[in-house]
mmCIF file of C-alpha atoms (C1' of nucleotides) in Angstrom:
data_model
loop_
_atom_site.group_PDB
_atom_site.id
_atom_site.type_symbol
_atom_site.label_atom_id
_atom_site.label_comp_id
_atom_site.label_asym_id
_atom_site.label_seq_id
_atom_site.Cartn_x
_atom_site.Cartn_y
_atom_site.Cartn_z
ATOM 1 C CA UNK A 56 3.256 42.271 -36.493
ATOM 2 C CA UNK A 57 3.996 46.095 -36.085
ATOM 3 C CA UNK A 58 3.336 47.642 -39.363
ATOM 4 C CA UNK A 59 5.498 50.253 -40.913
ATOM 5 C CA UNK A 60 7.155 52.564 -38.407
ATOM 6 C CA UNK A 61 8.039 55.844 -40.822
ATOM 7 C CA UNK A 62 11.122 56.646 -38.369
ATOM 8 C CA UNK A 63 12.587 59.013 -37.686
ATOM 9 C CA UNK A 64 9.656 61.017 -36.334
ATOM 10 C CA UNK A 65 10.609 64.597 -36.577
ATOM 11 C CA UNK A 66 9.622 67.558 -38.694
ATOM 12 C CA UNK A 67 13.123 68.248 -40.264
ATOM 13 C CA UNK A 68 16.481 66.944 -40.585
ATOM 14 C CA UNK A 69 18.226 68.867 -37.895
ATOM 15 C CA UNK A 70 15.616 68.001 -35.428
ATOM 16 C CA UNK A 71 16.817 64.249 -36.070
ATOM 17 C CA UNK A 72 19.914 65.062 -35.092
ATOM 18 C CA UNK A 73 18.869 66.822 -31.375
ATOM 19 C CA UNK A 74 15.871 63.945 -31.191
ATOM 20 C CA UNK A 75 19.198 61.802 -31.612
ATOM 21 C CA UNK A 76 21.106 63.518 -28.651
ATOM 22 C CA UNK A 77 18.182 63.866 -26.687
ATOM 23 C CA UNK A 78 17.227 59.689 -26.986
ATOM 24 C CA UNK A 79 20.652 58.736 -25.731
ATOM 25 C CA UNK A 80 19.715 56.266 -22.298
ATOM 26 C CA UNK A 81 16.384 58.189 -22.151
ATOM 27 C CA UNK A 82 12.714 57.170 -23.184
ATOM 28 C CA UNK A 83 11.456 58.607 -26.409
ATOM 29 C CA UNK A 84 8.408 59.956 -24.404
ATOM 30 C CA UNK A 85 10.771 62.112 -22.546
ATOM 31 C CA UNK A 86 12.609 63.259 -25.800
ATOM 32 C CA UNK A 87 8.838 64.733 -26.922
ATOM 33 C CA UNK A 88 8.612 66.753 -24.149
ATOM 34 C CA UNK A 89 12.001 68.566 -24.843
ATOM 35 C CA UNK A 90 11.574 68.556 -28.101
ATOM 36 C CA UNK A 91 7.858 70.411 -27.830
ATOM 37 C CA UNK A 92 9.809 73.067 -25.506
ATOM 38 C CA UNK A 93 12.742 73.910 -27.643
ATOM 39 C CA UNK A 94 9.868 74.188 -30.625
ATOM 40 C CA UNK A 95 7.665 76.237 -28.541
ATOM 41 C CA UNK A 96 10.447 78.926 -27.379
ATOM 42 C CA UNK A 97 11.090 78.652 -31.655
ATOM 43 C CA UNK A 98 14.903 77.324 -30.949
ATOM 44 C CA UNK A 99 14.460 74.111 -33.530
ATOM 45 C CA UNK A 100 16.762 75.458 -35.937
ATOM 46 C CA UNK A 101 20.737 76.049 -36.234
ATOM 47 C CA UNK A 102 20.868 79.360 -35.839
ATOM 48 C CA UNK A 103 18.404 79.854 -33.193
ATOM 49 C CA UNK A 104 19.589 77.043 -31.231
ATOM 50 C CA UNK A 105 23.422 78.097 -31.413
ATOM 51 C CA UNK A 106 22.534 81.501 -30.205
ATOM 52 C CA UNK A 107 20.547 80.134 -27.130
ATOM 53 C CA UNK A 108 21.421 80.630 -23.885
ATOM 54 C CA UNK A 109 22.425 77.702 -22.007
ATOM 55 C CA UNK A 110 20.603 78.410 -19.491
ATOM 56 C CA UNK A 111 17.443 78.014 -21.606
ATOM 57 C CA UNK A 112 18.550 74.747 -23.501
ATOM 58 C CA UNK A 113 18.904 73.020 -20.129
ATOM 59 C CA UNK A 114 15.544 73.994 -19.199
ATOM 60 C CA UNK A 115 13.664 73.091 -22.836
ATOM 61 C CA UNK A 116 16.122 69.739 -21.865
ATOM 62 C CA UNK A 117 15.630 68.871 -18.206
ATOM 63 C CA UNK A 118 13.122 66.117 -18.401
ATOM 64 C CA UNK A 119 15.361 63.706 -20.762
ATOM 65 C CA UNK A 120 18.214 63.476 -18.018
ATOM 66 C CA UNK A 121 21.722 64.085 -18.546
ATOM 67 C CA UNK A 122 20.570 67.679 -19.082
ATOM 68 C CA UNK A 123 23.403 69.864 -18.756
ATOM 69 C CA UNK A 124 25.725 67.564 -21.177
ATOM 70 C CA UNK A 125 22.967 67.489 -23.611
ATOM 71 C CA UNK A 126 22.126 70.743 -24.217
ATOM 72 C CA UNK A 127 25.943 72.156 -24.309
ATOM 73 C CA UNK A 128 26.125 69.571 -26.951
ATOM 74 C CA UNK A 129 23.308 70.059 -28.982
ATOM 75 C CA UNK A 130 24.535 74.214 -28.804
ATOM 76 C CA UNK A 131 28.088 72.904 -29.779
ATOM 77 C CA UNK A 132 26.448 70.740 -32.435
ATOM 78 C CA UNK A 133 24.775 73.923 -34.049
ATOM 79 C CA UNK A 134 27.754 75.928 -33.302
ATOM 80 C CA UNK A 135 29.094 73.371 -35.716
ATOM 81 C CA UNK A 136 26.720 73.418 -38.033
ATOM 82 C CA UNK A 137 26.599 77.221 -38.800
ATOM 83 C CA UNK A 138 30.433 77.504 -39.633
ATOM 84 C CA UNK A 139 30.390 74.254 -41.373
ATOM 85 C CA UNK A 140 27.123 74.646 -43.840
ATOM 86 C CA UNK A 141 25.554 78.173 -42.994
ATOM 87 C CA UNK A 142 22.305 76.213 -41.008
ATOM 88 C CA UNK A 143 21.987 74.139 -44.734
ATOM 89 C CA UNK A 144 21.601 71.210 -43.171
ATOM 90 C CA UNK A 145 21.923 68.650 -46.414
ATOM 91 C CA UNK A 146 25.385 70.335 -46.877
ATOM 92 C CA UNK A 147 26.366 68.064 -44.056
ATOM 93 C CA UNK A 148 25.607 65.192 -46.398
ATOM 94 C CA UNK A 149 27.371 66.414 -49.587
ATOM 95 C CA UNK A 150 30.507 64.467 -49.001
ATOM 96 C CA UNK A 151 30.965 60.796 -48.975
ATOM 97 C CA UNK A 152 29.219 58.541 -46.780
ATOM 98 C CA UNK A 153 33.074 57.498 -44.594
ATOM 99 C CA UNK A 154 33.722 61.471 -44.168
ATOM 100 C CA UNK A 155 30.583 62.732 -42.915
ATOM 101 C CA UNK A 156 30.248 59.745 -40.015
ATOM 102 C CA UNK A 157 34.402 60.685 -39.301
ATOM 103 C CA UNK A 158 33.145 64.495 -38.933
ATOM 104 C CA UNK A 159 29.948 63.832 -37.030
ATOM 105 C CA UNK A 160 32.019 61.150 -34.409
ATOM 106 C CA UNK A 161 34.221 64.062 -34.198
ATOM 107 C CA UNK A 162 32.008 65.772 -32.554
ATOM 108 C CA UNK A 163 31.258 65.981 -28.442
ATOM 109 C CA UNK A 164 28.056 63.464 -27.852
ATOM 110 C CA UNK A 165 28.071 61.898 -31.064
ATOM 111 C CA UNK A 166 28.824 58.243 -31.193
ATOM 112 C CA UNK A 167 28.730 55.755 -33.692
ATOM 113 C CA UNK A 168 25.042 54.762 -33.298
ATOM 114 C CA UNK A 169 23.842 58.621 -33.145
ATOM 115 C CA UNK A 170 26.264 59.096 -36.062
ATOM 116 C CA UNK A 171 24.803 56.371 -38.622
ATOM 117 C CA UNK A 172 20.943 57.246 -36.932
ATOM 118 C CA UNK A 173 21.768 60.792 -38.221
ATOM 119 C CA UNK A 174 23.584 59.594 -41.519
ATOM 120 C CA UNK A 175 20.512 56.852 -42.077
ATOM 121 C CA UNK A 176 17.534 59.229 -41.019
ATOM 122 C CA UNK A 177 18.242 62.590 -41.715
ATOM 123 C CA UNK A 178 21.208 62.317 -44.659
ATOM 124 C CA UNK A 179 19.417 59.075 -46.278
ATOM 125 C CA UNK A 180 22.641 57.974 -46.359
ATOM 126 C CA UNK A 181 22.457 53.566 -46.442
ATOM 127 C CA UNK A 182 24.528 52.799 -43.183
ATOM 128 C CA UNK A 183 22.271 50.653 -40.505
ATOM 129 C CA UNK A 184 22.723 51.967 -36.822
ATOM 130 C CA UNK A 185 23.206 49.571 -33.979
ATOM 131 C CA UNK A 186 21.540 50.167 -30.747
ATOM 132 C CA UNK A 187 21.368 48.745 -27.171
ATOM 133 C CA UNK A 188 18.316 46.562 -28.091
ATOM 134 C CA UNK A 189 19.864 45.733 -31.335
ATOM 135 C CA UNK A 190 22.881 44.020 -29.219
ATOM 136 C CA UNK A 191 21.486 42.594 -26.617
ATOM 137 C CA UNK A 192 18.879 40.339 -29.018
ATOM 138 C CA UNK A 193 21.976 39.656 -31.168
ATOM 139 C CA UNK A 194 24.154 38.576 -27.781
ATOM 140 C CA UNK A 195 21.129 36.133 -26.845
ATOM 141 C CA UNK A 196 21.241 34.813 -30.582
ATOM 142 C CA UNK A 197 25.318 34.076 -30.051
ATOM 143 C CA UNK A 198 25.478 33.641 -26.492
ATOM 144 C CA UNK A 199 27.676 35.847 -25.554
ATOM 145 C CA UNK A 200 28.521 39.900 -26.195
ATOM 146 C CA UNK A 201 29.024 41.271 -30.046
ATOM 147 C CA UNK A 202 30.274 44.914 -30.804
ATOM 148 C CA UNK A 203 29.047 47.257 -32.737
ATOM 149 C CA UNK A 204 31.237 46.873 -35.425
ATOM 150 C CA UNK A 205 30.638 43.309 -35.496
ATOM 151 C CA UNK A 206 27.253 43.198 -35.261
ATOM 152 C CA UNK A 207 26.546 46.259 -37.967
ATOM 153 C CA UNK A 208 28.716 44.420 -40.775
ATOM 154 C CA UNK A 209 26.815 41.190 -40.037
ATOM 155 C CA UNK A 210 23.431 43.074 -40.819
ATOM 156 C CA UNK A 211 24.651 44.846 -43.545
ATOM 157 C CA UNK A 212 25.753 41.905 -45.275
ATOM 158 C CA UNK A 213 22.539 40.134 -44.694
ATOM 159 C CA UNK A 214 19.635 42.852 -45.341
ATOM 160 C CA UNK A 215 18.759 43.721 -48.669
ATOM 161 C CA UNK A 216 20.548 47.029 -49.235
ATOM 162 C CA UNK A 217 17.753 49.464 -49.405
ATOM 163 C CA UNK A 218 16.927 52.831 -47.476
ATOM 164 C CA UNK A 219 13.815 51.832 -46.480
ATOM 165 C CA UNK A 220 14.797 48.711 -45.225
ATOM 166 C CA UNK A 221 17.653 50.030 -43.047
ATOM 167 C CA UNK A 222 15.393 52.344 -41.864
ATOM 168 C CA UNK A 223 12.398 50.176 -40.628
ATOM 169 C CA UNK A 224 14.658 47.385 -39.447
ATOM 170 C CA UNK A 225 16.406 49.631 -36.741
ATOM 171 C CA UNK A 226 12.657 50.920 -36.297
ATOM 172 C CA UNK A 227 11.198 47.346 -35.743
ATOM 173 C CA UNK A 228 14.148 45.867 -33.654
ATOM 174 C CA UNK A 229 13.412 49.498 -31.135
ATOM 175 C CA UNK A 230 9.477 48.841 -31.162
ATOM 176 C CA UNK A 231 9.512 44.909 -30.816
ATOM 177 C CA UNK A 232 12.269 45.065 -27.747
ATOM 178 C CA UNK A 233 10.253 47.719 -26.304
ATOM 179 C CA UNK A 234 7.007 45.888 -26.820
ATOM 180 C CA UNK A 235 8.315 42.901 -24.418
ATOM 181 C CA UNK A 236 11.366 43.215 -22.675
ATOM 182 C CA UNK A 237 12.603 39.914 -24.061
ATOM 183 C CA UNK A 238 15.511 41.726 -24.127
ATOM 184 C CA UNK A 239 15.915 42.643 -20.583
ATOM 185 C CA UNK A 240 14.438 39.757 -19.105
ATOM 186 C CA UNK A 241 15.073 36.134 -20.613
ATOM 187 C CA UNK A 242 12.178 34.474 -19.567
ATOM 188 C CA UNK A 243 9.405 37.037 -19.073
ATOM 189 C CA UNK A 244 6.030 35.386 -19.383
ATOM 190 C CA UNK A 245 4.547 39.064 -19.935
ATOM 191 C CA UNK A 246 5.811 38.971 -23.511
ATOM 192 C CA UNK A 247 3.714 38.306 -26.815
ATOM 193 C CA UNK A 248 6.717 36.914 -28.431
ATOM 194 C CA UNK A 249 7.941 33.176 -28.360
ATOM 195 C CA UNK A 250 11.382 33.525 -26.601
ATOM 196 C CA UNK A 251 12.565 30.443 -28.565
ATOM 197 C CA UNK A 252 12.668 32.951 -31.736
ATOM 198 C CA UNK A 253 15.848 34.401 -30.293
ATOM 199 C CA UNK A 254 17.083 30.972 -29.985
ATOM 200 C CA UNK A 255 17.144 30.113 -33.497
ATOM 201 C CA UNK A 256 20.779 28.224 -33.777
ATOM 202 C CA UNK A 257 21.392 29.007 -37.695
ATOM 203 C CA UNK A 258 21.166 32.496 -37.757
ATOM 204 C CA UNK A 259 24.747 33.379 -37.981
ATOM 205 C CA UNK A 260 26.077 29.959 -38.978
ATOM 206 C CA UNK A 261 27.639 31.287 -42.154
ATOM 207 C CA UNK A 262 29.130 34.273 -40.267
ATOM 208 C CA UNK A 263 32.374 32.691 -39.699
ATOM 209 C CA UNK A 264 32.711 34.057 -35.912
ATOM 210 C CA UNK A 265 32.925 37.414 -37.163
ATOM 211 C CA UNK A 266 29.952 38.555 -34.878
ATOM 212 C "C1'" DA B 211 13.298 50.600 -3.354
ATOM 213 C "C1'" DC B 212 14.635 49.124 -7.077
ATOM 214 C "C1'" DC B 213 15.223 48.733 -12.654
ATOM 215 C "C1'" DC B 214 15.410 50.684 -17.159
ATOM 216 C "C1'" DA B 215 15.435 54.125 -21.067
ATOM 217 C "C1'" DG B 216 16.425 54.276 -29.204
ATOM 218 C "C1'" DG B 217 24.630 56.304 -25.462
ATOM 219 C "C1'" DT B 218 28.901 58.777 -24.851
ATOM 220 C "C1'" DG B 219 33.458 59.935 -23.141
ATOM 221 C "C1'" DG B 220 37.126 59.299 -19.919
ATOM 222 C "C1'" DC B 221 40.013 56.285 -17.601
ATOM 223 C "C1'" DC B 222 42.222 51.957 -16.728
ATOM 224 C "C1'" DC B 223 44.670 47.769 -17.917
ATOM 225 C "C1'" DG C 220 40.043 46.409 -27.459
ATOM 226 C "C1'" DG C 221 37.122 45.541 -23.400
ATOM 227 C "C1'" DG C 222 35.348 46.679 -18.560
ATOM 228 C "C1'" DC C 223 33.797 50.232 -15.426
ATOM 229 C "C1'" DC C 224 31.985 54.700 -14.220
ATOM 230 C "C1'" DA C 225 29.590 59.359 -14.319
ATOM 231 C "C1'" DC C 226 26.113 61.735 -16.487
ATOM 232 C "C1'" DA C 227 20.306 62.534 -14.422
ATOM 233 C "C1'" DT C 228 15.258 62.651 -14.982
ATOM 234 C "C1'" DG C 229 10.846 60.075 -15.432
ATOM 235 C "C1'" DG C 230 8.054 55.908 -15.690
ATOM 236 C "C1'" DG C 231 7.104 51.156 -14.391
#
DNA sequence: ACCCAGGTGGCCC
DNA sequence: GGGCCACATGGG
């Protein structure tokens, strides 16, 4: 129905990681806007960005909300960065897949799903990140609230274990939940989507209540 | 005047 | 390990 998505959209792999700060509880459209003003003031790169004023970031940042947290973040995230690969950014990825999510959750403002979005889309690393949509259609297929941990093994076990795949899935859940608000709102008649296909009673059958 | 957006961290029990 | 809250602007 929606064609290939070619997530993440960015330019390079660290601006994945701020588009991934930036994104969290706030419209993508927003995200653009920040994004355009840290490029056009030439800050969309570790060392740039870690030598910012603060002042500045919030200002590039103000339109995605949460502003202030966000942009001492994304400075502490470059801060991070610089000591840790020298602004290389695929050093970050040189280590195995376990380590490099345990250093980035380390980290102020990254969580698990900005942690495997930045492992998936900017390390190509083949972890599948789980996102508000992702749980909610997943909640309406069990009836009742999964976790993340829960709901990520259950994918992984199911989807063909490709990059590509991992990365249009998460794509396609975003676009398709965004598309009609099935997600929000169970029975709204606004939607191009059959509700009954979140219904569908033997999609975790064999999941032994794991999910 | 609401509700929601490609979450996270801190606190509580 | 789960529930609640603050964080905050912009669009519908």
């Amino acid at each position: 129905m929606y064609g290939k998505q070619n997530w993440w959209p960015a330019r390079t792999k660290f601006e994945v990681v701020i588009g991934a700060i930036l994104t969290q509880q706030t419209s993508w459209r927003n995200v653009e806007s920040a994004i355009r003003n840290l490029q056009r003031k030439r800050l969309m790169t570790v060392n740039r960005l870690a030598d910012a004023p603060i002042r500045t970031l919030q200002t590039c940042t103000y339109a995605t909300g949460f502003y202030r947290q966000k942009a001492q973040r994304i400075r502490n995230i470059a801060h991070h960065l610089l000591e840790t690969t020298d602004g290389n950014i695929s050093l970050l990825f040189r280590k195995p897949l376990e380590e490099t999510r345990a250093e980035l959750l380390s980290l102020n403002g990254i969580g698990k799903e900005t942690a495997d979005s930045i492992l998936l889309y900017a390390g190509n690393q083949l972890i599948l990140p789980v996102d508000a949509y992702t749980l909610r259609v997943m909640a309406r297929v069990e009836g009742r609230k999964c976790s993340y941990d829960s709901v990520q093994s259950y994918l992984e076990r199911e989807l063909p274990r490709e990059l590509e795949v991992y990365k249009e899935f998460h794509a396609l859940v975003v676009e398709h939940c965004k598309k009609t608000c099935l997600n929000v709102k169970p029975d709204c008649t606004s939607c191009r989507v059959d509700p009954c296909m979140y219904r569908a009673d033997h999609c975790l059958a064999s999941d032994q209540g794991t999910v």
